[in-house]
PDB file of C-alpha atoms in Angstrom:
ATOM      1  CA  UNK U   1      -0.075  -0.076   0.133  1.00 44.00           C
ATOM      2  CA  UNK U   2       1.153   3.393  -0.675  1.00 50.00           C
ATOM      3  CA  UNK U   3       0.014   6.531   0.783  1.00 57.00           C
ATOM      4  CA  UNK U   4      -0.336   9.834  -1.062  1.00 62.00           C
ATOM      5  CA  UNK U   5       2.817  11.115   0.604  1.00 66.00           C
ATOM      6  CA  UNK U   6       4.598   8.150  -1.011  1.00 65.00           C
ATOM      7  CA  UNK U   7       5.208   6.385   2.308  1.00 66.00           C
ATOM      8  CA  UNK U   8       4.201   2.653   2.793  1.00 66.00           C
ATOM      9  CA  UNK U   9       1.909   1.879   5.621  1.00 67.00           C
ATOM     10  CA  UNK U  10      -0.611  -0.602   6.931  1.00 69.00           C
ATOM     11  CA  UNK U  11      -2.629  -1.559  10.053  1.00 78.00           C
ATOM     12  CA  UNK U  12      -4.440  -4.610  11.421  1.00 83.00           C
ATOM     13  CA  UNK U  13      -6.841  -5.585  14.308  1.00 88.00           C
ATOM     14  CA  UNK U  14      -5.311  -6.418  17.596  1.00 89.00           C
ATOM     15  CA  UNK U  15      -5.972 -10.339  16.920  1.00 90.00           C
ATOM     16  CA  UNK U  16      -4.203 -10.242  13.622  1.00 87.00           C
ATOM     17  CA  UNK U  17      -1.412  -8.351  15.061  1.00 86.00           C
ATOM     18  CA  UNK U  18      -1.040 -11.028  17.743  1.00 89.00           C
ATOM     19  CA  UNK U  19      -1.341 -13.741  15.206  1.00 89.00           C
ATOM     20  CA  UNK U  20       1.497 -12.087  13.085  1.00 87.00           C
ATOM     21  CA  UNK U  21       3.763 -11.670  16.225  1.00 87.00           C
ATOM     22  CA  UNK U  22       3.316 -15.354  17.119  1.00 87.00           C
ATOM     23  CA  UNK U  23       4.161 -16.329  13.523  1.00 87.00           C
ATOM     24  CA  UNK U  24       7.209 -14.161  13.606  1.00 86.00           C
ATOM     25  CA  UNK U  25       8.284 -15.647  16.866  1.00 82.00           C
ATOM     26  CA  UNK U  26       7.967 -19.183  15.886  1.00 78.00           C
ATOM     27  CA  UNK U  27      10.012 -18.496  12.608  1.00 78.00           C
ATOM     28  CA  UNK U  28      12.710 -16.883  14.933  1.00 74.00           C
ATOM     29  CA  UNK U  29      12.639 -19.965  17.020  1.00 73.00           C
ATOM     30  CA  UNK U  30      13.067 -22.395  14.060  1.00 70.00           C
ATOM     31  CA  UNK U  31      15.781 -20.303  12.727  1.00 66.00           C
ATOM     32  CA  UNK U  32      17.783 -20.103  15.911  1.00 64.00           C
ATOM     33  CA  UNK U  33      17.134 -23.922  16.572  1.00 62.00           C
ATOM     34  CA  UNK U  34      17.809 -25.290  13.188  1.00 60.00           C
ATOM     35  CA  UNK U  35      20.645 -27.894  13.290  1.00 58.00           C
ATOM     36  CA  UNK U  36      23.622 -27.018  11.129  1.00 64.00           C
ATOM     37  CA  UNK U  37      26.852 -28.993  10.787  1.00 77.00           C
ATOM     38  CA  UNK U  38      28.619 -28.832  14.315  1.00 86.00           C
ATOM     39  CA  UNK U  39      31.890 -26.639  14.102  1.00 89.00           C
ATOM     40  CA  UNK U  40      34.919 -26.920  16.460  1.00 93.00           C
ATOM     41  CA  UNK U  41      36.551 -23.493  17.459  1.00 94.00           C
ATOM     42  CA  UNK U  42      39.192 -22.733  20.175  1.00 95.00           C
ATOM     43  CA  UNK U  43      37.864 -21.276  23.442  1.00 96.00           C
ATOM     44  CA  UNK U  44      39.653 -17.993  22.732  1.00 95.00           C
ATOM     45  CA  UNK U  45      37.371 -17.687  19.415  1.00 94.00           C
ATOM     46  CA  UNK U  46      33.891 -18.327  21.482  1.00 95.00           C
ATOM     47  CA  UNK U  47      31.477 -15.729  20.769  1.00 93.00           C
ATOM     48  CA  UNK U  48      28.412 -14.598  22.719  1.00 92.00           C
ATOM     49  CA  UNK U  49      25.489 -16.627  21.555  1.00 89.00           C
ATOM     50  CA  UNK U  50      27.424 -19.581  20.627  1.00 91.00           C
ATOM     51  CA  UNK U  51      25.624 -22.956  21.325  1.00 90.00           C
ATOM     52  CA  UNK U  52      27.749 -25.842  22.653  1.00 90.00           C
ATOM     53  CA  UNK U  53      27.022 -29.208  20.973  1.00 81.00           C
ATOM     54  CA  UNK U  54      25.866 -31.900  23.386  1.00 79.00           C
ATOM     55  CA  UNK U  55      22.754 -33.258  25.027  1.00 81.00           C
ATOM     56  CA  UNK U  56      22.031 -30.130  27.012  1.00 83.00           C
ATOM     57  CA  UNK U  57      21.670 -26.843  25.504  1.00 84.00           C
ATOM     58  CA  UNK U  58      24.217 -24.495  26.717  1.00 91.00           C
ATOM     59  CA  UNK U  59      24.849 -21.014  25.400  1.00 92.00           C
ATOM     60  CA  UNK U  60      27.898 -18.712  25.700  1.00 94.00           C
ATOM     61  CA  UNK U  61      26.768 -15.547  27.832  1.00 94.00           C
ATOM     62  CA  UNK U  62      30.353 -14.108  28.153  1.00 95.00           C
ATOM     63  CA  UNK U  63      33.821 -14.786  27.272  1.00 96.00           C
ATOM     64  CA  UNK U  64      36.966 -13.182  29.098  1.00 96.00           C
ATOM     65  CA  UNK U  65      40.415 -13.729  27.895  1.00 93.00           C
ATOM     66  CA  UNK U  66      43.101 -13.300  30.733  1.00 88.00           C
ATOM     67  CA  UNK U  67      46.572 -14.305  29.119  1.00 86.00           C
ATOM     68  CA  UNK U  68      46.483 -17.956  28.129  1.00 93.00           C
ATOM     69  CA  UNK U  69      43.326 -18.866  29.966  1.00 96.00           C
ATOM     70  CA  UNK U  70      39.772 -17.907  28.687  1.00 97.00           C
ATOM     71  CA  UNK U  71      36.873 -17.546  31.058  1.00 97.00           C
ATOM     72  CA  UNK U  72      33.389 -18.585  29.679  1.00 97.00           C
ATOM     73  CA  UNK U  73      30.112 -18.029  31.120  1.00 96.00           C
ATOM     74  CA  UNK U  74      27.699 -20.478  30.105  1.00 95.00           C
ATOM     75  CA  UNK U  75      23.608 -20.393  30.385  1.00 94.00           C
ATOM     76  CA  UNK U  76      21.678 -23.270  30.383  1.00 89.00           C
ATOM     77  CA  UNK U  77      18.536 -23.453  28.190  1.00 77.00           C
ATOM     78  CA  UNK U  78      16.152 -20.499  29.166  1.00 72.00           C
ATOM     79  CA  UNK U  79      18.908 -18.895  31.018  1.00 73.00           C
ATOM     80  CA  UNK U  80      17.674 -20.489  34.329  1.00 84.00           C
ATOM     81  CA  UNK U  81      21.181 -21.416  35.353  1.00 92.00           C
ATOM     82  CA  UNK U  82      24.478 -19.828  34.685  1.00 93.00           C
ATOM     83  CA  UNK U  83      28.022 -20.896  35.632  1.00 94.00           C
ATOM     84  CA  UNK U  84      31.565 -19.808  34.507  1.00 95.00           C
ATOM     85  CA  UNK U  85      34.310 -22.230  33.493  1.00 95.00           C
ATOM     86  CA  UNK U  86      38.022 -21.556  32.630  1.00 97.00           C
ATOM     87  CA  UNK U  87      39.660 -23.143  29.600  1.00 97.00           C
ATOM     88  CA  UNK U  88      43.186 -22.903  28.126  1.00 97.00           C
ATOM     89  CA  UNK U  89      42.897 -20.579  25.053  1.00 96.00           C
ATOM     90  CA  UNK U  90      43.609 -23.270  22.674  1.00 96.00           C
ATOM     91  CA  UNK U  91      41.084 -25.731  24.114  1.00 97.00           C
ATOM     92  CA  UNK U  92      38.713 -27.317  21.305  1.00 96.00           C
ATOM     93  CA  UNK U  93      35.307 -26.686  21.826  1.00 95.00           C
ATOM     94  CA  UNK U  94      32.458 -28.289  19.699  1.00 93.00           C
ATOM     95  CA  UNK U  95      29.474 -26.080  18.873  1.00 92.00           C
ATOM     96  CA  UNK U  96      26.245 -26.974  17.720  1.00 86.00           C
ATOM     97  CA  UNK U  97      25.473 -23.371  16.299  1.00 80.00           C
ATOM     98  CA  UNK U  98      27.827 -20.650  15.675  1.00 78.00           C
ATOM     99  CA  UNK U  99      26.631 -16.918  16.786  1.00 72.00           C
ATOM    100  CA  UNK U 100      26.988 -14.445  13.849  1.00 68.00           C
ATOM    101  CA  UNK U 101      29.608 -11.846  14.336  1.00 62.00           C
ATOM    102  CA  UNK U 102      28.342  -8.146  14.666  1.00 57.00           C
TER     103      UNK U 102
END
């Protein structure tokens, strides 16, 4: 739709807006949970949002490098539990899903 000012706009009922929001949320979850080929990275290369491969979903919340060591803060699925773990910087970590840079 194009308004006389040349701007595009549209509106919908609250029920339709909720339906659209639910569909967008479902599509976002599906895209995030899509399995891809696992990748192995060194601990120093971990990014916030990386998901560790394994039976339980563990997501990187924070990474802090301190010389030859890397402190990684992990969050369980849904962020119900967080914990930190220290790795040697070159430790291989297998990821289920790699976060995008930026």
